[in-house]
Tab-separated table of C-alpha atoms and ligand atoms in Angstrom:
chain	number	residue	atom	x	y	z
A	1	UNK	CA	-16.943	-112.784	77.632
A	2	UNK	CA	-21.174	-113.010	77.758
A	3	UNK	CA	-22.550	-116.251	76.731
A	4	UNK	CA	-26.015	-117.921	77.100
A	5	UNK	CA	-25.769	-120.859	78.882
A	6	UNK	CA	-27.916	-123.930	78.207
A	7	UNK	CA	-29.759	-125.373	80.952
A	8	UNK	CA	-28.937	-128.790	82.310
A	9	UNK	CA	-32.599	-130.337	80.112
A	10	UNK	CA	-31.021	-128.379	76.808
A	11	UNK	CA	-27.162	-130.458	77.192
A	12	UNK	CA	-26.263	-133.371	75.480
A	13	UNK	CA	-25.828	-136.695	77.244
A	14	UNK	CA	-22.234	-137.109	76.067
A	15	UNK	CA	-20.902	-134.924	73.252
A	16	UNK	CA	-17.770	-134.335	70.710
A	17	UNK	CA	-16.506	-131.086	71.090
A	18	UNK	CA	-14.956	-129.229	67.905
A	19	UNK	CA	-11.320	-129.062	67.962
A	20	UNK	CA	-9.958	-125.431	69.105
A	21	UNK	CA	-13.035	-124.304	69.148
A	22	UNK	CA	-11.982	-122.565	72.611
A	23	UNK	CA	-10.529	-120.001	70.264
A	24	UNK	CA	-14.170	-118.563	70.059
A	25	UNK	CA	-14.003	-117.838	73.685
A	26	UNK	CA	-11.926	-114.904	74.628
A	27	UNK	CA	-10.304	-114.485	77.937
A	28	UNK	CA	-8.825	-111.194	77.367
A	29	UNK	CA	-11.105	-109.603	79.630
A	30	UNK	CA	-9.902	-111.451	82.580
A	31	UNK	CA	-6.360	-109.486	82.284
A	32	UNK	CA	-6.181	-105.738	84.781
A	33	UNK	CA	-2.761	-105.329	83.118
A	34	UNK	CA	-1.157	-105.616	79.578
A	35	UNK	CA	2.428	-106.525	78.155
A	36	UNK	CA	3.775	-104.091	75.710
A	37	UNK	CA	6.521	-104.665	73.800
A	38	UNK	CA	9.310	-102.152	73.176
A	39	UNK	CA	10.965	-103.646	70.152
A	40	UNK	CA	13.961	-101.467	70.281
A	41	UNK	CA	15.402	-103.561	72.950
A	42	UNK	CA	13.920	-106.932	71.318
A	43	UNK	CA	16.633	-109.484	69.869
A	44	UNK	CA	13.730	-112.005	68.842
A	45	UNK	CA	14.953	-114.814	71.039
A	46	UNK	CA	11.094	-116.280	71.401
A	47	UNK	CA	11.516	-116.553	75.252
A	48	UNK	CA	8.290	-114.891	75.481
A	49	UNK	CA	6.518	-116.979	73.071
A	50	UNK	CA	7.491	-120.188	74.687
A	51	UNK	CA	6.467	-118.773	78.180
A	52	UNK	CA	3.043	-117.903	77.708
A	53	UNK	CA	0.720	-120.507	78.962
A	54	UNK	CA	-2.008	-118.751	76.553
A	55	UNK	CA	-0.613	-119.124	73.276
A	56	UNK	CA	-1.004	-115.038	73.115
A	57	UNK	CA	2.525	-113.974	72.184
A	58	UNK	CA	2.371	-114.601	68.287
A	59	UNK	CA	5.775	-114.588	65.906
A	60	UNK	CA	5.492	-113.088	62.545
A	61	UNK	CA	5.533	-115.948	60.448
A	62	UNK	CA	6.912	-113.773	57.513
A	63	UNK	CA	9.546	-111.898	59.212
A	64	UNK	CA	10.328	-114.530	61.617
A	65	UNK	CA	10.211	-112.112	64.061
A	66	UNK	CA	8.373	-110.873	67.309
A	67	UNK	CA	4.883	-110.307	66.236
A	68	UNK	CA	2.273	-108.786	68.660
A	69	UNK	CA	0.630	-109.927	71.953
A	70	UNK	CA	-2.981	-111.503	71.174
A	71	UNK	CA	-4.817	-109.259	73.683
A	72	UNK	CA	-8.068	-111.303	72.785
A	73	UNK	CA	-6.564	-113.595	74.784
A	74	UNK	CA	-3.792	-112.784	77.080
A	75	UNK	CA	-4.845	-112.963	80.782
A	76	UNK	CA	-2.034	-110.174	81.742
A	77	UNK	CA	-0.194	-112.923	84.085
A	78	UNK	CA	3.297	-111.093	83.476
A	79	UNK	CA	5.216	-114.218	82.623
A	80	UNK	CA	6.735	-113.130	79.225
A	81	UNK	CA	7.869	-109.629	80.966
A	82	UNK	CA	9.417	-111.668	83.744
A	83	UNK	CA	11.059	-114.183	81.156
A	84	UNK	CA	12.500	-111.453	78.879
A	85	UNK	CA	16.071	-111.370	78.755
A	86	UNK	CA	16.097	-108.053	77.305
A	87	UNK	CA	13.637	-106.231	79.581
A	88	UNK	CA	11.622	-105.520	76.026
A	89	UNK	CA	8.211	-106.321	77.376
A	90	UNK	CA	6.735	-103.826	79.912
A	91	UNK	CA	3.530	-104.544	82.052
A	92	UNK	CA	0.827	-101.644	82.254
A	93	UNK	CA	-2.274	-101.043	83.903
A	94	UNK	CA	-4.930	-102.188	81.284
A	95	UNK	CA	-8.349	-100.134	81.194
A	96	UNK	CA	-10.720	-102.163	80.109
B	1	UNK	CA	16.921	-130.929	69.833
B	2	UNK	CA	14.644	-127.928	67.911
B	3	UNK	CA	15.283	-124.188	68.439
B	4	UNK	CA	12.548	-121.814	69.452
B	5	UNK	CA	12.604	-120.616	66.361
B	6	UNK	CA	12.105	-124.007	64.954
B	7	UNK	CA	9.409	-124.669	67.845
B	8	UNK	CA	7.834	-121.601	66.985
B	9	UNK	CA	6.942	-122.581	63.378
B	10	UNK	CA	5.010	-125.883	64.662
B	11	UNK	CA	1.363	-125.735	64.907
B	12	UNK	CA	-0.024	-125.450	68.403
B	13	UNK	CA	-1.746	-128.213	69.841
B	14	UNK	CA	-3.324	-126.979	72.767
B	15	UNK	CA	-4.777	-123.041	72.067
B	16	UNK	CA	-5.653	-120.025	73.500
B	17	UNK	CA	-8.995	-119.487	75.124
B	18	UNK	CA	-8.591	-122.115	77.542
B	19	UNK	CA	-9.624	-121.029	81.065
B	20	UNK	CA	-6.749	-121.982	83.438
B	21	UNK	CA	-5.884	-118.954	85.688
B	22	UNK	CA	-3.358	-116.244	84.386
B	23	UNK	CA	-0.089	-117.791	84.629
B	24	UNK	CA	-0.979	-121.354	85.208
B	25	UNK	CA	1.877	-123.644	85.002
B	26	UNK	CA	-0.308	-126.504	83.527
B	27	UNK	CA	-0.985	-124.436	80.493
B	28	UNK	CA	2.680	-123.984	80.044
B	29	UNK	CA	3.428	-127.677	80.263
B	30	UNK	CA	0.257	-128.706	78.112
B	31	UNK	CA	1.407	-126.282	75.363
B	32	UNK	CA	5.342	-127.297	75.353
B	33	UNK	CA	4.561	-131.267	75.500
B	34	UNK	CA	2.572	-130.617	72.577
B	35	UNK	CA	5.020	-128.690	71.010
B	36	UNK	CA	7.478	-131.233	71.156
B	37	UNK	CA	5.504	-134.006	69.339
B	38	UNK	CA	5.511	-133.631	65.649
B	39	UNK	CA	4.017	-136.785	64.921
B	40	UNK	CA	0.207	-137.335	64.973
B	41	UNK	CA	-1.007	-137.666	68.453
B	42	UNK	CA	-3.977	-138.672	70.805
B	43	UNK	CA	-3.951	-137.312	74.043
B	44	UNK	CA	-5.722	-138.351	77.375
B	45	UNK	CA	-6.815	-136.346	80.026
B	46	UNK	CA	-7.501	-137.170	83.429
B	47	UNK	CA	-10.054	-135.227	85.785
B	48	UNK	CA	-8.367	-131.950	87.306
B	49	UNK	CA	-7.716	-128.439	86.564
B	50	UNK	CA	-5.956	-129.058	82.858
B	51	UNK	CA	-8.892	-131.104	82.011
B	52	UNK	CA	-11.477	-128.913	83.298
B	53	UNK	CA	-10.419	-125.880	82.288
B	54	UNK	CA	-9.218	-126.707	78.880
B	55	UNK	CA	-12.441	-128.134	77.638
B	56	UNK	CA	-15.502	-126.235	79.653
B	57	UNK	CA	-18.626	-127.097	77.372
B	58	UNK	CA	-18.921	-126.535	74.373
B	59	UNK	CA	-15.346	-125.150	73.807
B	60	UNK	CA	-11.802	-127.394	73.691
B	61	UNK	CA	-8.553	-126.123	73.579
B	62	UNK	CA	-7.385	-129.094	71.849
B	63	UNK	CA	-6.828	-129.377	68.564
B	64	UNK	CA	-5.831	-133.210	68.361
B	65	UNK	CA	-7.945	-136.040	69.371
B	66	UNK	CA	-8.037	-135.788	73.147
B	67	UNK	CA	-10.627	-137.623	75.548
B	68	UNK	CA	-11.600	-137.153	79.106
B	69	UNK	CA	-11.171	-139.971	81.367
B	70	UNK	CA	-12.258	-140.180	84.845
B	71	UNK	CA	-9.894	-139.016	87.568
B	72	UNK	CA	-8.340	-142.156	88.282
B	73	UNK	CA	-8.102	-144.233	85.360
B	74	UNK	CA	-6.389	-142.017	82.353
B	75	UNK	CA	-3.365	-144.456	82.069
B	76	UNK	CA	-6.438	-147.172	81.684
B	77	UNK	CA	-8.278	-145.255	79.251
B	78	UNK	CA	-5.213	-144.494	77.118
B	79	UNK	CA	-4.258	-148.522	77.325
B	80	UNK	CA	-7.463	-149.250	75.606
B	81	UNK	CA	-6.708	-146.606	72.739
B	82	UNK	CA	-3.287	-147.733	72.116
B	83	UNK	CA	-4.108	-151.662	72.409
B	84	UNK	CA	-6.888	-151.112	69.683
B	85	UNK	CA	-4.590	-148.969	67.292
B	86	UNK	CA	-2.176	-151.992	67.641
B	87	UNK	CA	-4.786	-154.186	66.868
B	88	UNK	CA	-5.591	-152.275	63.792
B	89	UNK	CA	-2.293	-151.861	62.573
B	90	UNK	CA	-1.910	-155.369	62.740
B	91	UNK	CA	-5.174	-155.968	60.526
B	92	UNK	CA	-3.420	-153.547	58.067
B	93	UNK	CA	-6.278	-151.088	58.935
B	94	UNK	CA	-4.206	-148.025	59.587
B	95	UNK	CA	-0.585	-147.362	58.831
B	96	UNK	CA	-0.003	-144.279	60.725
B	97	UNK	CA	2.569	-143.344	63.124
B	98	UNK	CA	0.581	-142.292	66.128
B	99	UNK	CA	1.801	-141.046	69.609
B	100	UNK	CA	-0.218	-141.803	72.903
B	101	UNK	CA	0.142	-139.317	75.580
B	102	UNK	CA	-1.787	-139.495	78.604
B	103	UNK	CA	-1.916	-136.410	81.392
B	104	UNK	CA	-2.820	-136.443	84.758
B	105	UNK	CA	-2.158	-134.210	87.784
B	106	UNK	CA	-0.504	-135.322	91.298
B	107	UNK	CA	-3.756	-136.782	92.843
B	108	UNK	CA	-4.758	-138.546	89.310
B	109	UNK	CA	-1.223	-139.875	89.405
B	110	UNK	CA	0.429	-140.124	92.685
B	111	UNK	CA	-2.571	-141.090	94.488
B	112	UNK	CA	-6.069	-142.247	93.005
B	113	UNK	CA	-4.725	-143.198	89.298
B	114	UNK	CA	-1.639	-144.871	90.753
B	115	UNK	CA	-3.165	-148.401	90.048
B	116	UNK	CA	-3.845	-147.652	86.696
B	117	UNK	CA	-0.695	-146.166	86.201
B	118	UNK	CA	1.153	-148.868	87.424
B	119	UNK	CA	-0.715	-151.606	85.487
B	120	UNK	CA	-0.254	-149.769	82.201
B	121	UNK	CA	3.161	-149.416	83.051
B	122	UNK	CA	3.556	-153.230	83.704
B	123	UNK	CA	1.631	-154.081	80.620
B	124	UNK	CA	4.267	-152.069	78.783
B	125	UNK	CA	2.039	-149.969	76.468
B	126	UNK	CA	3.513	-147.679	74.270
B	127	UNK	CA	2.365	-144.247	75.890
B	128	UNK	CA	4.284	-141.275	77.550
B	129	UNK	CA	2.326	-140.400	80.905
B	130	UNK	CA	2.795	-137.022	81.963
B	131	UNK	CA	2.020	-135.907	85.413
B	132	UNK	CA	1.930	-131.743	85.810
B	133	UNK	CA	2.930	-132.279	89.648
B	134	UNK	CA	1.352	-129.030	91.106
B	135	UNK	CA	1.089	-130.863	94.272
B	136	UNK	CA	-2.254	-130.893	95.651
B	137	UNK	CA	-5.954	-131.021	94.428
B	138	UNK	CA	-6.097	-127.863	93.204
B	139	UNK	CA	-9.397	-128.269	91.059
B	140	UNK	CA	-11.344	-129.096	93.802
B	141	UNK	CA	-9.936	-126.396	96.521
B	142	UNK	CA	-6.256	-127.244	96.935
B	143	UNK	CA	-6.234	-130.708	99.035
B	144	UNK	CA	-3.239	-132.430	100.371
B	145	UNK	CA	-2.361	-135.132	98.023
B	146	UNK	CA	0.803	-137.611	98.488
B	147	UNK	CA	2.792	-135.275	96.457
B	148	UNK	CA	2.555	-132.198	98.562
B	149	UNK	CA	5.381	-131.277	100.363
B	150	UNK	CA	6.092	-131.394	104.124
B	151	UNK	CA	4.769	-128.119	105.857
B	152	UNK	CA	2.607	-127.227	103.183
B	153	UNK	CA	-0.528	-125.270	104.226
B	154	UNK	CA	-3.442	-126.994	102.324
B	155	UNK	CA	-7.287	-127.359	103.041
B	156	UNK	CA	-6.576	-130.891	104.403
B	157	UNK	CA	-3.129	-130.423	106.330
B	158	UNK	CA	-4.133	-126.955	107.245
B	159	UNK	CA	-1.710	-124.717	109.428
B	160	UNK	CA	-2.769	-124.638	112.891
B	161	UNK	CA	-2.134	-125.331	116.816
B	162	UNK	CA	-1.676	-129.132	116.512
B	163	UNK	CA	0.081	-129.238	113.088
B	164	UNK	CA	2.201	-126.794	111.072
B	165	UNK	CA	1.138	-127.874	107.460
B	166	UNK	CA	1.405	-130.956	106.061
B	167	UNK	CA	3.286	-133.836	108.171
B	168	UNK	CA	4.670	-136.004	105.483
B	169	UNK	CA	7.317	-135.855	102.998
B	170	UNK	CA	6.125	-136.327	99.495
B	171	UNK	CA	5.877	-139.713	97.675
B	172	UNK	CA	9.114	-140.715	95.198
B	173	UNK	CA	6.901	-141.393	92.327
B	174	UNK	CA	9.739	-141.630	90.092
B	175	UNK	CA	11.473	-143.984	91.936
B	176	UNK	CA	8.558	-146.149	91.594
B	177	UNK	CA	8.182	-145.671	87.978
B	178	UNK	CA	11.827	-146.810	87.570
B	179	UNK	CA	10.957	-150.087	89.983
B	180	UNK	CA	8.541	-150.921	86.750
B	181	UNK	CA	11.935	-151.302	84.618
B	182	UNK	CA	9.874	-149.170	81.719
B	183	UNK	CA	12.332	-147.477	79.432
B	184	UNK	CA	12.249	-143.861	80.360
B	185	UNK	CA	11.558	-142.094	83.626
B	186	UNK	CA	12.331	-138.308	83.858
B	187	UNK	CA	11.596	-135.263	86.065
B	188	UNK	CA	11.327	-131.880	84.716
B	189	UNK	CA	10.223	-128.259	85.144
B	190	UNK	CA	8.116	-125.672	82.848
B	191	UNK	CA	10.629	-123.343	83.605
B	192	UNK	CA	13.439	-125.010	81.331
B	193	UNK	CA	11.645	-125.540	78.065
B	194	UNK	CA	14.286	-126.761	76.502
B	195	UNK	CA	14.644	-129.803	79.372
B	196	UNK	CA	11.007	-130.125	78.906
B	197	UNK	CA	10.824	-130.360	75.081
B	198	UNK	CA	13.966	-132.521	75.077
B	199	UNK	CA	12.686	-135.410	77.502
B	200	UNK	CA	9.474	-135.142	75.748
B	201	UNK	CA	11.056	-135.534	72.297
B	202	UNK	CA	13.139	-138.285	73.591
B	203	UNK	CA	10.345	-140.417	75.623
B	204	UNK	CA	7.963	-141.024	72.623
B	205	UNK	CA	11.149	-142.573	70.806
B	206	UNK	CA	10.816	-145.607	73.348
B	207	UNK	CA	9.155	-148.671	72.593
B	208	UNK	CA	7.149	-148.887	76.010
B	209	UNK	CA	5.846	-147.080	78.739
B	210	UNK	CA	7.703	-143.914	79.542
B	211	UNK	CA	6.989	-141.254	82.331
B	212	UNK	CA	8.052	-137.663	82.909
B	213	UNK	CA	6.949	-136.041	86.265
B	214	UNK	CA	6.555	-132.278	86.065
B	215	UNK	CA	6.469	-130.116	89.008
B	216	UNK	CA	4.234	-127.442	87.861
B	217	UNK	CA	3.725	-124.286	89.783
B	218	UNK	CA	0.111	-123.201	90.563
B	219	UNK	CA	-0.272	-119.312	91.652
B	220	UNK	CA	-3.811	-120.267	93.247
B	221	UNK	CA	-2.741	-122.937	95.398
B	222	UNK	CA	1.241	-122.412	96.023
B	223	UNK	CA	0.162	-119.208	96.036
B	224	UNK	CA	2.759	-117.233	94.201
B	225	UNK	CA	2.787	-113.604	92.201
B	226	UNK	CA	1.606	-115.332	88.461
B	227	UNK	CA	4.730	-114.081	86.488
B	228	UNK	CA	6.831	-116.040	89.015
B	229	UNK	CA	5.568	-119.503	87.417
B	230	UNK	CA	8.651	-120.499	85.810
B	231	UNK	CA	11.163	-118.543	87.759
B	232	UNK	CA	9.420	-120.863	91.026
B	233	UNK	CA	10.390	-124.263	89.140
B	234	UNK	CA	13.615	-123.106	88.451
B	235	UNK	CA	14.540	-122.476	92.247
B	236	UNK	CA	13.228	-125.867	93.091
B	237	UNK	CA	15.613	-127.151	90.984
B	238	UNK	CA	18.359	-124.970	92.422
B	239	UNK	CA	17.606	-125.730	96.100
B	240	UNK	CA	17.836	-129.475	94.807
B	241	UNK	CA	13.975	-129.914	96.010
B	242	UNK	CA	13.324	-130.964	92.606
B	243	UNK	CA	16.336	-132.296	91.017
B	244	UNK	CA	16.153	-132.858	87.027
B	245	UNK	CA	17.273	-136.131	85.921
B	246	UNK	CA	16.457	-138.875	83.552
B	247	UNK	CA	16.544	-142.835	84.056
B	248	UNK	CA	17.034	-144.572	80.756
B	249	UNK	CA	16.963	-148.378	80.800
B	250	UNK	CA	17.307	-147.923	84.630
B	251	UNK	CA	20.615	-145.779	84.304
B	252	UNK	CA	20.053	-142.438	85.957
B	253	UNK	CA	21.654	-139.346	84.734
B	254	UNK	CA	21.488	-135.833	86.097
B	255	UNK	CA	20.618	-133.473	83.133
B	256	UNK	CA	21.276	-130.517	85.224
B	257	UNK	CA	23.605	-129.524	87.934
B	258	UNK	CA	22.855	-126.593	89.806
B	259	UNK	CA	26.247	-124.402	89.902
B	260	UNK	CA	25.564	-123.502	93.897
B	261	UNK	CA	22.908	-125.564	95.461
B	262	UNK	CA	20.829	-122.853	96.939
B	263	UNK	CA	19.036	-123.198	100.757
B	264	UNK	CA	15.557	-124.682	100.623
B	265	UNK	CA	14.345	-121.594	102.366
B	266	UNK	CA	14.553	-119.531	98.839
B	267	UNK	CA	11.999	-121.906	97.465
B	268	UNK	CA	9.584	-121.548	100.089
B	269	UNK	CA	9.925	-117.241	100.118
B	270	UNK	CA	7.944	-116.742	97.236
B	271	UNK	CA	5.348	-119.294	98.466
B	272	UNK	CA	2.499	-118.537	100.839
B	273	UNK	CA	1.624	-122.289	101.594
B	274	UNK	CA	5.062	-122.005	103.063
B	275	UNK	CA	5.153	-118.525	105.160
B	276	UNK	CA	4.892	-120.094	108.563
B	277	UNK	CA	8.217	-121.618	108.087
B	278	UNK	CA	9.832	-118.568	108.472
B	279	UNK	CA	8.256	-117.798	112.417
B	280	UNK	CA	11.075	-118.513	115.059
B	281	UNK	CA	8.868	-121.537	116.383
B	282	UNK	CA	9.496	-123.505	113.264
B	283	UNK	CA	13.172	-123.092	112.893
B	284	UNK	CA	13.609	-126.774	113.746
B	285	UNK	CA	11.067	-128.173	111.084
B	286	UNK	CA	12.910	-126.113	108.536
B	287	UNK	CA	16.115	-127.692	109.532
B	288	UNK	CA	14.376	-131.050	109.245
B	289	UNK	CA	13.370	-130.155	105.625
B	290	UNK	CA	16.741	-129.388	104.556
B	291	UNK	CA	18.129	-132.229	106.151
B	292	UNK	CA	15.558	-134.663	104.373
B	293	UNK	CA	16.292	-132.593	101.025
B	294	UNK	CA	19.928	-133.268	101.481
B	295	UNK	CA	19.630	-136.628	101.956
B	296	UNK	CA	17.416	-137.423	99.365
B	297	UNK	CA	19.907	-135.088	96.759
B	298	UNK	CA	23.333	-137.286	98.201
B	299	UNK	CA	20.989	-140.772	97.316
B	300	UNK	CA	20.098	-139.462	93.841
B	301	UNK	CA	23.909	-138.525	93.106
B	302	UNK	CA	24.662	-141.880	94.240
B	303	UNK	CA	22.235	-143.589	91.472
B	304	UNK	CA	23.537	-141.015	89.188
B	305	UNK	CA	27.321	-142.177	89.402
B	306	UNK	CA	26.557	-145.628	90.270
C	401	TPP	C1	-13.560	-140.471	91.901
C	401	TPP	C2	-13.306	-138.903	91.775
C	401	TPP	N1	-13.274	-138.483	93.097
C	401	TPP	C3	-13.263	-137.228	93.554
C	401	TPP	C4	-13.483	-136.286	92.075
C	401	TPP	C5	-13.279	-134.924	92.327
C	401	TPP	N2	-12.163	-134.087	91.838
C	401	TPP	C6	-12.048	-133.725	90.774
C	401	TPP	S1	-10.573	-133.020	90.038
C	401	TPP	C7	-9.824	-133.230	91.627
C	401	TPP	C8	-8.646	-133.114	91.958
C	401	TPP	C9	-7.856	-133.199	91.074
C	401	TPP	O1	-6.505	-133.038	91.370
C	401	TPP	P1	-4.819	-133.017	90.502
C	401	TPP	O2	-5.338	-134.667	90.033
C	401	TPP	O3	-3.662	-133.217	91.534
C	401	TPP	O4	-5.171	-132.211	89.239
C	401	TPP	P2	-5.304	-130.322	89.448
C	401	TPP	O5	-6.788	-130.321	89.813
C	401	TPP	O6	-4.153	-130.689	90.869
C	401	TPP	O7	-4.604	-130.083	88.552
C	401	TPP	C10	-10.951	-134.220	92.460
C	401	TPP	C11	-10.818	-134.465	93.701
C	401	TPP	C12	-13.554	-136.851	90.862
C	401	TPP	N3	-13.895	-136.055	89.646
C	401	TPP	N4	-13.651	-138.302	90.756
C	402	SF4	S1	12.061	-112.492	74.941
C	402	SF4	FE1	12.210	-110.612	75.034
C	402	SF4	S2	13.842	-110.081	73.981
C	402	SF4	FE2	13.186	-112.224	73.803
C	402	SF4	S3	11.618	-111.989	71.534
C	402	SF4	FE3	10.363	-112.026	73.507
C	402	SF4	S4	10.403	-109.299	73.921
C	402	SF4	FE4	11.987	-110.057	72.165
C	403	SF4	S1	1.026	-111.591	80.237
C	403	SF4	FE1	0.786	-113.696	80.262
C	403	SF4	S2	-0.963	-114.233	78.775
C	403	SF4	FE2	-0.105	-112.279	78.279
C	403	SF4	S3	1.285	-112.392	76.945
C	403	SF4	FE3	2.604	-112.433	78.436
C	403	SF4	S4	2.655	-114.487	79.151
C	403	SF4	FE4	1.065	-114.524	77.720
C	404	SF4	S1	-6.044	-123.544	90.319
C	404	SF4	FE1	-3.612	-123.745	89.799
C	404	SF4	S2	-3.698	-125.690	88.413
C	404	SF4	FE2	-5.554	-124.850	88.480
C	404	SF4	S3	-5.897	-123.618	86.676
C	404	SF4	FE3	-5.607	-122.497	88.827
C	404	SF4	S4	-2.991	-121.973	88.559
C	404	SF4	FE4	-3.790	-123.740	87.364
C	405	MG	MG1	-2.820	-131.221	91.265
């Protein structure tokens, strides 16, 4: 993500940051491979959800089942795919 | 103990958009610790990767009150907040039940923060201190700490002609914390989410200082393939290099026992900082390490039986 950085003269001497404001900073473009969900194999155990350091595995709150990967933030580490007990996540090369 | 389905319904207090490396174990530890606490919580964070990467100006990945303290004094900073809270409570100005958490790396906990940690434990503040122990000063470029294992290559214990990586074995900080006679001390890993969540849940129920030492893989400094973060932490447990135990009011208990104790090399294999251990000239060193690990494991077992 491109951002205009403030010069040191413009920075405050101390500051209070807004909670959860990192959601405005997308880390998805760090990724060079991405997880893809294979729903036929999924047993909705949520191991992938708890295994993501970036909170990028989303559970669907309505169905209570695996929802989606949040590609705005997923860094492509592959932990979710490694930990999935059913091999229901595949890592594929990412184009962009 | 919540199930994953129940945990997934909770609000996240450590959110996406932080800038820890992809696959960083510290991100996992922060997320799991925060998911385990349902009450209002205030967090203090010592300088280190987790603090730096989660609060790069002007953004923060925390959606709870959170404060950055210096490298050496997170336990003191959170002590002050907790003392102020108790005073306000006594004065009837606040009635909320608040949980206080201090987070520090191994450098900020085993080394430079040890004095403030000891002081807070001795005074008995009601704080949960979690050390995310990635076994070196990672944020400044992989320098050795007193938590770095023997033979690990770091920039200040470099592998070369004179030394084969770090010369000393790591400090046994959990024992030092037990010697403070605090109500709860435990070890954990991110690779067993239920172990960590369970211990955090339990720790915050005690009326006093509690401490959890979490072995936390760092894919950049150990280095290992990023998808192996949880697996490597489990290998440390299976080899008895990092046993999972808790000490409640001085009483030791193993919380997980490996079915079959694996040789230490299994843990070394996926980490490049130990690659030299597989050269024939380092065979003796490898045996020495295995011996020391066996000794520490046996001594822990005795404490758990006794
Ligand atoms: C008094 C002081 N000395 C040195 C530093 C520079 N410094 C910042 S982070 C860090 C290392 C932190 O290591 P650790 O606590 O293990 O956390 P990690 O970065 O490994 O997560 C150091 C030396 C500092 N901030 N303050
Ligand atoms: S870990 Fe695998 S099986 Fe479990 S919810 Fe995730 S994708 Fe489905
Ligand atoms: S690849 Fe890594 S960052 Fe992406 S969803 Fe899986 S665990 Fe999370
Ligand atoms: S250097 Fe290590 S501890 Fe720091 S963000 Fe990267 S993986 Fe995490
Ligand atoms: Mg460290």
